[in-house]
Structures are given as structure tokens and as C-alpha cells.
Coordinates of N, CA and C in Angstrom, one line a residue:
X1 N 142.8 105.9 127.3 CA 141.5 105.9 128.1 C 140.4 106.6 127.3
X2 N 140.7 107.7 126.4 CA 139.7 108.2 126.0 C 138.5 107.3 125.1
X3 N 140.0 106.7 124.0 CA 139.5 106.2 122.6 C 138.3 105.0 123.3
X4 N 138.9 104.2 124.5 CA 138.0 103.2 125.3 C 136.6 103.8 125.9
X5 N 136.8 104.9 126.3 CA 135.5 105.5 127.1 C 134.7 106.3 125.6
X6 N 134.9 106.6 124.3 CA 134.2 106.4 123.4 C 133.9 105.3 122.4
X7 N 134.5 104.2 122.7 CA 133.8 103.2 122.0 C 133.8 101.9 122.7
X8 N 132.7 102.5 124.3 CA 132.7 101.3 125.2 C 131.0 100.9 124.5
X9 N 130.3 101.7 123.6 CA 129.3 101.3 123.4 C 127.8 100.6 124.4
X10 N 127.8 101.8 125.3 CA 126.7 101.5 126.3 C 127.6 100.3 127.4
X11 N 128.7 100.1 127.4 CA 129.3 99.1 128.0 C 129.5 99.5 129.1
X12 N 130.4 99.2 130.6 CA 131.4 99.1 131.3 C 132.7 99.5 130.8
X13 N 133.3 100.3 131.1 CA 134.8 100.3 130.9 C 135.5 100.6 132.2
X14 N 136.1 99.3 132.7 CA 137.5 99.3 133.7 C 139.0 99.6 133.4
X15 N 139.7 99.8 134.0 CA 141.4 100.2 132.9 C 141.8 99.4 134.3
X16 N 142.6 98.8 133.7 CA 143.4 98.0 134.3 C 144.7 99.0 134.5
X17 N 145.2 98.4 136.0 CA 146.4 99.6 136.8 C 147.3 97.9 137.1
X18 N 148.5 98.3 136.1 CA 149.8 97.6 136.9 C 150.3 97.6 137.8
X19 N 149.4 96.8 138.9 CA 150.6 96.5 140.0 C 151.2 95.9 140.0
X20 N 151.6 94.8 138.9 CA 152.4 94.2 139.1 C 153.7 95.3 138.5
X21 N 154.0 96.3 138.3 CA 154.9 96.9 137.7 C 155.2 97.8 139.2
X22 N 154.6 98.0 139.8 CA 154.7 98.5 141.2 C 156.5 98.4 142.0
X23 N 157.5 99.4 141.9 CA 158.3 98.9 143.1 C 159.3 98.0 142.0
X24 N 159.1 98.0 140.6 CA 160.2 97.1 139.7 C 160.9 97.6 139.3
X25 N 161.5 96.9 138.2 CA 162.4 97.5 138.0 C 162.1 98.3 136.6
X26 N 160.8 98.3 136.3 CA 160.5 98.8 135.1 C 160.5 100.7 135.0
X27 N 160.1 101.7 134.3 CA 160.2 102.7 134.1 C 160.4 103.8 136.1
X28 N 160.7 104.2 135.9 CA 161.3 105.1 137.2 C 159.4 105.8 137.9
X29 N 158.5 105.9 136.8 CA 157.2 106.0 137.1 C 156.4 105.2 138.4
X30 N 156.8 103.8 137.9 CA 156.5 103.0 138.7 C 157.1 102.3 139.9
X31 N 158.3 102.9 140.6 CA 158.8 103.5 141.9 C 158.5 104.1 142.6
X32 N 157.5 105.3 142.1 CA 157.4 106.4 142.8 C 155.7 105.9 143.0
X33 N 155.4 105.6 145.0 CA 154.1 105.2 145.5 C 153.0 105.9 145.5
X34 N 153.1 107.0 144.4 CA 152.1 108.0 144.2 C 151.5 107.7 142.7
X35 N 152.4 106.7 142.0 CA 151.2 106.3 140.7 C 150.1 106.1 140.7
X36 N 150.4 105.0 141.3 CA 148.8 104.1 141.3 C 148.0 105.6 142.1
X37 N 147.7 105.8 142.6 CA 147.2 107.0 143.3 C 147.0 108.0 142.6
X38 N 147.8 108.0 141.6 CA 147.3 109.6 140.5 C 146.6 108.9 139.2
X39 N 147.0 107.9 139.2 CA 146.2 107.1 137.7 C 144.8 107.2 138.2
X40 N 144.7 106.6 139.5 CA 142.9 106.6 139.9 C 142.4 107.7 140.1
X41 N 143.2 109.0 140.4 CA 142.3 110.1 139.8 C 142.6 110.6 138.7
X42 N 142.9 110.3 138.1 CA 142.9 110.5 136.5 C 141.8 109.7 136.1
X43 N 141.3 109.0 136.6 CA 140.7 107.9 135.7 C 139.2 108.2 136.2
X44 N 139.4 108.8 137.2 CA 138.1 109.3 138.0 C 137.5 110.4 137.7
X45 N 138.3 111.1 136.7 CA 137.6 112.1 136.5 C 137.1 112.4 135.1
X46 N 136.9 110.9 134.4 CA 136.1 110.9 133.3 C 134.8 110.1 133.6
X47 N 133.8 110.3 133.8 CA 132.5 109.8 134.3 C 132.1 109.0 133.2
X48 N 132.8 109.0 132.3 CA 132.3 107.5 131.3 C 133.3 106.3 131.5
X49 N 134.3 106.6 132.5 CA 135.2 105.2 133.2 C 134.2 105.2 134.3
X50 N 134.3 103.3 134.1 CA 133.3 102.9 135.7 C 134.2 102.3 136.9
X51 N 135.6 102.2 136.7 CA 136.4 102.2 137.5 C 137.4 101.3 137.5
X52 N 138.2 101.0 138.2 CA 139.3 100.1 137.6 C 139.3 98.8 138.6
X53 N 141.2 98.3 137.7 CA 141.0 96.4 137.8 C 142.9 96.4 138.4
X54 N 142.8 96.0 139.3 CA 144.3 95.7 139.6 C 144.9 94.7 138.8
X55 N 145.9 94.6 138.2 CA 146.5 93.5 137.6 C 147.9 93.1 138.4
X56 N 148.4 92.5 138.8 CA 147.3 91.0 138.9 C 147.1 91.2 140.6
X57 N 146.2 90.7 140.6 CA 145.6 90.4 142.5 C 146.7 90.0 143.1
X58 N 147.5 89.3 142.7 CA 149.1 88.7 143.7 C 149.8 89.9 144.1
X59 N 149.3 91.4 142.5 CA 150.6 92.1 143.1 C 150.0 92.8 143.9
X60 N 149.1 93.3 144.0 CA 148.0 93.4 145.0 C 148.4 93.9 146.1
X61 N 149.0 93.1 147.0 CA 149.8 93.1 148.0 C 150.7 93.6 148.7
X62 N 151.6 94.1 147.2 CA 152.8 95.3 147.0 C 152.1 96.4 147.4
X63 N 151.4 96.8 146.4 CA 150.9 98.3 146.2 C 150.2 98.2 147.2
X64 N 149.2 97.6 148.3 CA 148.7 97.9 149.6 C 149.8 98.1 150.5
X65 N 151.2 97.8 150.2 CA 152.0 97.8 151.6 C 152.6 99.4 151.2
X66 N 152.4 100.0 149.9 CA 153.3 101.1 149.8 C 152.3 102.0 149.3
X67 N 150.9 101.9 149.2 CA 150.5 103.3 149.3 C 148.8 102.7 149.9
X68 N 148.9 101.3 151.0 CA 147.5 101.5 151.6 C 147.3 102.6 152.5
X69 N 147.6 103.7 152.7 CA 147.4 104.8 153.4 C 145.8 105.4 152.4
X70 N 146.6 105.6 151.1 CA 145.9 106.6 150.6 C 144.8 105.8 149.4
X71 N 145.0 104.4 149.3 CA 143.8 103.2 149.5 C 143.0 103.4 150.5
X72 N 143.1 103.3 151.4 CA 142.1 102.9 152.4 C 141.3 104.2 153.2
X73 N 142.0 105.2 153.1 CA 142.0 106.6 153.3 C 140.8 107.8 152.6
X74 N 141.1 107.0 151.6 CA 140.8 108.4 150.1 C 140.4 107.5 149.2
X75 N 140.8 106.7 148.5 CA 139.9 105.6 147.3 C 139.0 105.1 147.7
X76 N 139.4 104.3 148.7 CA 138.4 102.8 148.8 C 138.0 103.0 150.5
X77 N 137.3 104.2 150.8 CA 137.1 104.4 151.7 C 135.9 103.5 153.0
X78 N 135.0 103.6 151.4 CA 133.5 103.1 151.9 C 133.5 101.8 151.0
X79 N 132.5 101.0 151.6 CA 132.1 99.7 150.3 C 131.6 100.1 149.3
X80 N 131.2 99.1 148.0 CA 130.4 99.5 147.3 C 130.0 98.2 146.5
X81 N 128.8 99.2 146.0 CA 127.8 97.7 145.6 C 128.4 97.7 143.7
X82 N 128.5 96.3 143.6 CA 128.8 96.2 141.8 C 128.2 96.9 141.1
X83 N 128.5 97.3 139.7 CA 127.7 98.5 139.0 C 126.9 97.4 138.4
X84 N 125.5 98.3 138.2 CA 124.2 97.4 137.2 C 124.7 97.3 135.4
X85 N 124.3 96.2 135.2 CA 124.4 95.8 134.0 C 123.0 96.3 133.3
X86 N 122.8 97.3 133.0 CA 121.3 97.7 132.4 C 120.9 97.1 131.2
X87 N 121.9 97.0 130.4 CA 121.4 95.9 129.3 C 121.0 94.8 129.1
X88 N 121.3 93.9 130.6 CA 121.1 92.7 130.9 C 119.7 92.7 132.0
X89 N 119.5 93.8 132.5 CA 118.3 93.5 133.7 C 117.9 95.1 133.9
X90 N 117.1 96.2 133.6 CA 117.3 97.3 134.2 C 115.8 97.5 135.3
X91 N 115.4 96.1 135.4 CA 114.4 96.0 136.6 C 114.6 95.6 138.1
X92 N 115.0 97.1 139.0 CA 115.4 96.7 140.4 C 113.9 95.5 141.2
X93 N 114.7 94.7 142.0 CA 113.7 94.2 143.4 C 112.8 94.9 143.6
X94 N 112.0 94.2 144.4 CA 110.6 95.4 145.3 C 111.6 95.6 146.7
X95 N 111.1 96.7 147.4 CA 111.9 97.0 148.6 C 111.5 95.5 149.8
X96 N 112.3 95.3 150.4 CA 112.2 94.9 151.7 C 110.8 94.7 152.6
X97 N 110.0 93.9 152.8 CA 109.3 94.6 153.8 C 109.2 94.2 155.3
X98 N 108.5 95.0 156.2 CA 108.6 95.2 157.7 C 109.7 95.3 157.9
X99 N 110.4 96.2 158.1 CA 111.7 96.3 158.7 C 111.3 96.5 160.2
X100 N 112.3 96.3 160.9 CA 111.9 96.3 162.2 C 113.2 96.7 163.0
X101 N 113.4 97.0 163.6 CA 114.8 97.4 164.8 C 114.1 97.2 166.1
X102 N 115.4 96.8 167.0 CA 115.4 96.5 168.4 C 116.5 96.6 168.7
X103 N 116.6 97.5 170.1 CA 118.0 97.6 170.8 C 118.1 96.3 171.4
X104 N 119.3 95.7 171.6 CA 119.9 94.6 172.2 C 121.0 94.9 173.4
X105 N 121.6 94.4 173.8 CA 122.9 94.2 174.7 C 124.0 94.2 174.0
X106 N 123.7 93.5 172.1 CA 125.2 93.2 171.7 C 124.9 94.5 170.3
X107 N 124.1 95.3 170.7 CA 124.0 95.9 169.4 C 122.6 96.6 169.1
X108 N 122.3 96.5 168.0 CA 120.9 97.3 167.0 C 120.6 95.5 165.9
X109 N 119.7 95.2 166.5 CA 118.9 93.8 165.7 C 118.1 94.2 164.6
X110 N 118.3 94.2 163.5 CA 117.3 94.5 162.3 C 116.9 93.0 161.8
X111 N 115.6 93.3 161.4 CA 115.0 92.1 160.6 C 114.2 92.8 159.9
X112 N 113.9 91.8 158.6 CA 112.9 92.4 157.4 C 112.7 91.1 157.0
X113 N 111.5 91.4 156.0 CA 110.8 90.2 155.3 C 110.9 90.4 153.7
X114 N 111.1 88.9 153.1 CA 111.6 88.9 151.8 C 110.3 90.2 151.0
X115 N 111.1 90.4 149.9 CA 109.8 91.0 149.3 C 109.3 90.5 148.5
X116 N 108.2 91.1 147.6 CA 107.7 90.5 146.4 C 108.4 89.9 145.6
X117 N 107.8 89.2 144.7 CA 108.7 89.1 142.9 C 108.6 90.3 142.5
X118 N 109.7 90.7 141.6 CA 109.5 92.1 140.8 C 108.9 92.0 139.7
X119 N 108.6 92.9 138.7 CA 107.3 92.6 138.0 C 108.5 91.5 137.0
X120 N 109.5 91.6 136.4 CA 110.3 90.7 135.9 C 110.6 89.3 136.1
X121 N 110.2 88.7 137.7 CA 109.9 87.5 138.0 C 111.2 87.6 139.0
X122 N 111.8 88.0 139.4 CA 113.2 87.8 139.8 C 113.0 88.4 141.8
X123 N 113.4 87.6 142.3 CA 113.4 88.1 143.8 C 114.7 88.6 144.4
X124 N 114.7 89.1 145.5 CA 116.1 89.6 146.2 C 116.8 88.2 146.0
X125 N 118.3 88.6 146.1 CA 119.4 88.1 146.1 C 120.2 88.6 147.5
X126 N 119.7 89.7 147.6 CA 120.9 90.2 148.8 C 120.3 91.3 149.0
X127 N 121.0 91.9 150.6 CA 120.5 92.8 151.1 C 121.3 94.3 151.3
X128 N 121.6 95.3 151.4 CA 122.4 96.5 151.6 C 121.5 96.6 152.8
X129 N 122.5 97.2 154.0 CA 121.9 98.0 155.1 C 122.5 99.1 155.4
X130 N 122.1 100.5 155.7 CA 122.6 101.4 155.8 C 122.3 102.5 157.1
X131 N 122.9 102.7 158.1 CA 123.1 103.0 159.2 C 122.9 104.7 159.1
X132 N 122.3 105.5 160.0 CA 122.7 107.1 159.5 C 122.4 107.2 161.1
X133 N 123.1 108.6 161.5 CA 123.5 108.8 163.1 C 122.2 110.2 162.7
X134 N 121.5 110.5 164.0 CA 120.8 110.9 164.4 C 120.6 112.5 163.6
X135 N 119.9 113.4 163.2 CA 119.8 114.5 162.4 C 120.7 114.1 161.0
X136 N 121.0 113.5 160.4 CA 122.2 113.0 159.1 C 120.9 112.8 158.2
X137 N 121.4 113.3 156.9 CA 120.6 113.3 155.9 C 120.2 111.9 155.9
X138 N 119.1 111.4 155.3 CA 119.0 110.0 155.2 C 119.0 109.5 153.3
X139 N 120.2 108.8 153.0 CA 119.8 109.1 151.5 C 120.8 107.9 151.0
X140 N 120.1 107.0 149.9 CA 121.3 105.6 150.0 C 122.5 106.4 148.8
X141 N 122.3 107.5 148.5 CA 123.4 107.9 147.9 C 124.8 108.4 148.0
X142 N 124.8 108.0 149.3 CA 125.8 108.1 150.2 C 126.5 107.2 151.0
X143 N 127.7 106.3 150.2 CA 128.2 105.3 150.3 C 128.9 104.8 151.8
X144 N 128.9 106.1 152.6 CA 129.6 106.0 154.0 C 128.5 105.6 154.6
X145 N 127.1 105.6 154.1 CA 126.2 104.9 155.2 C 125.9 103.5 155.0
X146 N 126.6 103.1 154.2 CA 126.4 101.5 154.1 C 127.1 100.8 155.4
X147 N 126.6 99.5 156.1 CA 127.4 99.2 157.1 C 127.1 97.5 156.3
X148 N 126.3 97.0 155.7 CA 126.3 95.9 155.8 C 125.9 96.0 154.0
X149 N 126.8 94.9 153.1 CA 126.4 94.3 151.9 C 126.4 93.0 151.8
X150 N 125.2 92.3 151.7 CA 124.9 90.8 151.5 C 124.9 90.5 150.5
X151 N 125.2 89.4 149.9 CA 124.9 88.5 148.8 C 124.1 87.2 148.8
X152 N 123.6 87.2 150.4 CA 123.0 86.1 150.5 C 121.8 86.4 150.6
X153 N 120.7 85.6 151.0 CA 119.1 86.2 151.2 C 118.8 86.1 152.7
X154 N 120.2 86.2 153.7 CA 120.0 86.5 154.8 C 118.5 87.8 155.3
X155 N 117.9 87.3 156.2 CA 116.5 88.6 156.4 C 116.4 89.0 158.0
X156 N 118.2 89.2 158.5 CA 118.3 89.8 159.7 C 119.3 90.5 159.6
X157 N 120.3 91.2 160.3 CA 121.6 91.8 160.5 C 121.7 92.2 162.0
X158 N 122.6 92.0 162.7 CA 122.6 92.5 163.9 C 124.1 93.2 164.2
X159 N 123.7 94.7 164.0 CA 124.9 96.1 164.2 C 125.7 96.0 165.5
X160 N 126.9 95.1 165.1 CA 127.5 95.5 167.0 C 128.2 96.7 167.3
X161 N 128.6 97.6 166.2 CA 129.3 98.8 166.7 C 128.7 100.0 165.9
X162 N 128.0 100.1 167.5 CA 127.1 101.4 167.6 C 127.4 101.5 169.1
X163 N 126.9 103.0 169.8 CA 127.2 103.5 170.7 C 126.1 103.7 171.5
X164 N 126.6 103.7 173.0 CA 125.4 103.3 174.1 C 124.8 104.8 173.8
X165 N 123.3 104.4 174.2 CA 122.5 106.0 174.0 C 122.6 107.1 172.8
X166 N 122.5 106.4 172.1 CA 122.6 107.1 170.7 C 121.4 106.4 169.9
X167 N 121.1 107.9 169.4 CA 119.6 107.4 168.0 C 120.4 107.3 166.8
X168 N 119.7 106.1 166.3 CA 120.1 105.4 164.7 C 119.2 105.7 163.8
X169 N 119.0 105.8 162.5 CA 117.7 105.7 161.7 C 118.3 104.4 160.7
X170 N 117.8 103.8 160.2 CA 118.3 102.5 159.7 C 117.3 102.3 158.5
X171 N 118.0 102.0 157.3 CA 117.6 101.7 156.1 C 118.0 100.1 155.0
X172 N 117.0 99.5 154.6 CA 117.6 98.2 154.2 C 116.8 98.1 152.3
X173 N 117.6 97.9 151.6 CA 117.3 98.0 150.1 C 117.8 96.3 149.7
X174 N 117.1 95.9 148.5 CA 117.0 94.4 148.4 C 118.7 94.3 147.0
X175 N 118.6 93.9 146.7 CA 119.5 93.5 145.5 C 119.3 91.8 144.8
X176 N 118.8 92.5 143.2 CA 118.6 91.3 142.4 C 120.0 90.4 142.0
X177 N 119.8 89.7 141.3 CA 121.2 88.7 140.9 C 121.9 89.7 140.3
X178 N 121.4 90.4 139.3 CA 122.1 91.4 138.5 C 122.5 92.5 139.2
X179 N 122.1 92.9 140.8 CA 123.0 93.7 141.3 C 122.5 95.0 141.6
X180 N 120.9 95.2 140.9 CA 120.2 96.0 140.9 C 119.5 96.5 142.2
X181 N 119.5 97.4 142.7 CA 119.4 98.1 144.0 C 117.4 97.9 144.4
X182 N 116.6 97.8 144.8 CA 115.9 98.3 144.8 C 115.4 100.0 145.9
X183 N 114.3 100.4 146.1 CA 114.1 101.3 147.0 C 114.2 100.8 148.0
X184 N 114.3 101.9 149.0 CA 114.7 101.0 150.3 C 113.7 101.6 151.2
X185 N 113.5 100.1 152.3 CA 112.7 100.0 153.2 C 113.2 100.2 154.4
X186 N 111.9 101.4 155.1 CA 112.6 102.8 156.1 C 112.2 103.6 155.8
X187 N 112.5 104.5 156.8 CA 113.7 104.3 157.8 C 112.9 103.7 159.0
X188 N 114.2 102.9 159.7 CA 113.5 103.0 161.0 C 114.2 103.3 162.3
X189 N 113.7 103.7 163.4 CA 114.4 104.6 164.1 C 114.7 103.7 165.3
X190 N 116.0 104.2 166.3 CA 115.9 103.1 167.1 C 116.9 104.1 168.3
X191 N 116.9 103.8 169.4 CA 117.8 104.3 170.9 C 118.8 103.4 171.2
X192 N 119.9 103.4 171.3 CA 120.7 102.1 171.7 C 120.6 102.0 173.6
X193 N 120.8 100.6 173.9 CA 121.3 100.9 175.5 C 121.8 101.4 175.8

């Protein structure tokens, strides 16, 4: 891992995790449902890995049936948006504009309007929305507040699980083809039924 995280050269570096070795008959390592789970913090705690690659997706399946506790729990808790390619594009979207909220019957109704071109020529691709409960820091650095990642150029979302009589503040950021975030448009505040 090391020799790869010094000569990723401005790159990405993912490390591929055997699952297909998961539960075989191969080394006695790979029996015990705490591998996969200690390789990813091992691997997480060199900040020049950008994260890893299941091999192969079929086995996939295995390793969620014998350690999705501590998948779904502790790794892969929150979504997350693809890492930017900076070499290839390092010019985010213009933010969103008008955002707008409205309480509903089935929910919290957000709409926004495409934004500009960026100065690069390139427009939204997709949208991130991010939900924060009433006094909560408001900050998109914070992956548990994402509730919605688009890839399409949808320019509504409508939140159906949110709670009656509760304040929301709501934030929505654009994303270019390359994945690039821009600032985000917000907050805006809203009361549920």
C-alpha cells in the first residue's frame, strides 16, 4: 500500500479487498469476518488512499452477509459523492439558484433553478441535497447530512421522511459531469405539518 500511495503521482489510489477470498478455502485470514473490516481501517488511515474496490462485485454478496453489520454500521454509513478528478476538471458548477421549500402532506417539497454555465462552459449534471435538523451545524462537510445524490438534472426533490412539526434547514449544491461539487444554495428553512 505504501509503495502505491507514493507513486500514485497526483493520481487516485483504490486497493482492491478480496472478497472473493472471503469464507474460502484460502489462507485461515480470510475466514475470520473481521478482515475485510480491519483492511478498511488500515487503509483508512493513510490519507493518500482514496478508498477501496471490492473484487469482484459477485462476491460482494458473501462479505455483506458476514460482516454487513459493520458495513452498513461503521464504513458505509452515509452516501457519498465520487472523488473529483482535479487533473481533468478542477472548475466546480455555479450553485443552484432559488431554492425554495414547502411543507406538504407527503413531506418537505424542494425546488431550485438550473444555474449558470460555469466559467469553464460546463453546467450542472446533478444535484446533492442535504437535510440538517433544527440548531445542527449547517456545513456540506458532513456526509450524514446528505439525504439526496442525483445524477440527473432533476430541479425538484420531495423529502418524505421527516417528522410532523419539526424545523428543517435544507441545502442543495449542483455537480458537474466530473463530479465537482459546487457551493451550495441555502439554506433554507422550513416547519413540517
Amino acid at each position: 500500500v505504501d509503495w502505491w500511495a507514493k507513486n500514485s503521482y497526483g493520481r487516485h489510489v483504490y486497493v482492491g479487498l478480496a472478497a472473493y477470498l472471503v469464507n474460502s478455502r484460502a489462507e485461515a485470514a480470510w475466514r475470520n469476518p473481521k478482515e475485510i473490516p480491519n483492511q478498511i481501517r488500515y487503509l483508512r488511515k493513510d490519507s493518500r488512499i482514496e478508498g477501496s474496490v471490492f473484487f469482484s462485485s459477485k462476491s460482494l454478496s458473501t462479505v455483506a452477509r458476514l460482516v454487513s453489520d459493520s458495513l452498513r454500521s461503521d464504513f458505509y454509513k452515509y452516501p457519498a459523492l465520487p472523488p473529483q478528478m482535479k487533473w481533468l476538471d478542477s472548475v466546480p458548477p455555479n450553485k443552484p439558484k432559488e431554492l425554495m421549500a414547502e411543507a406538504t402532506k407527503l413531506g418537505v417539497s424542494l425546488k431550485w433553478k438550473m444555474p449558470e454555465r460555469a466559467r469553464d462552459g460546463e453546467t450542472a449534471s446533478g444535484f446533492v441535497v442535504y437535510r440538517f435538523d433544527e440548531g445542527e451545524e449547517i456545513s456540506i462537510l458532513n456526509p450524514k447530512n446528505i439525504i439526496k445524490i442525483s445524477f440527473e438534472d432533476y430541479l425538484f426533490f420531495l423529502d418524505t421522511n421527516v417528522k410532523s412539526n419539526h424545523r428543517y434547514s435544507y441545502l442543495v449544491t449542483a455537480l458537474d459531469r466530473l463530479k465537482n461539487e459546487s457551493e451550495p444554495s441555502g439554506p433554507v428553512g422550513i416547519e413540517t405539518n
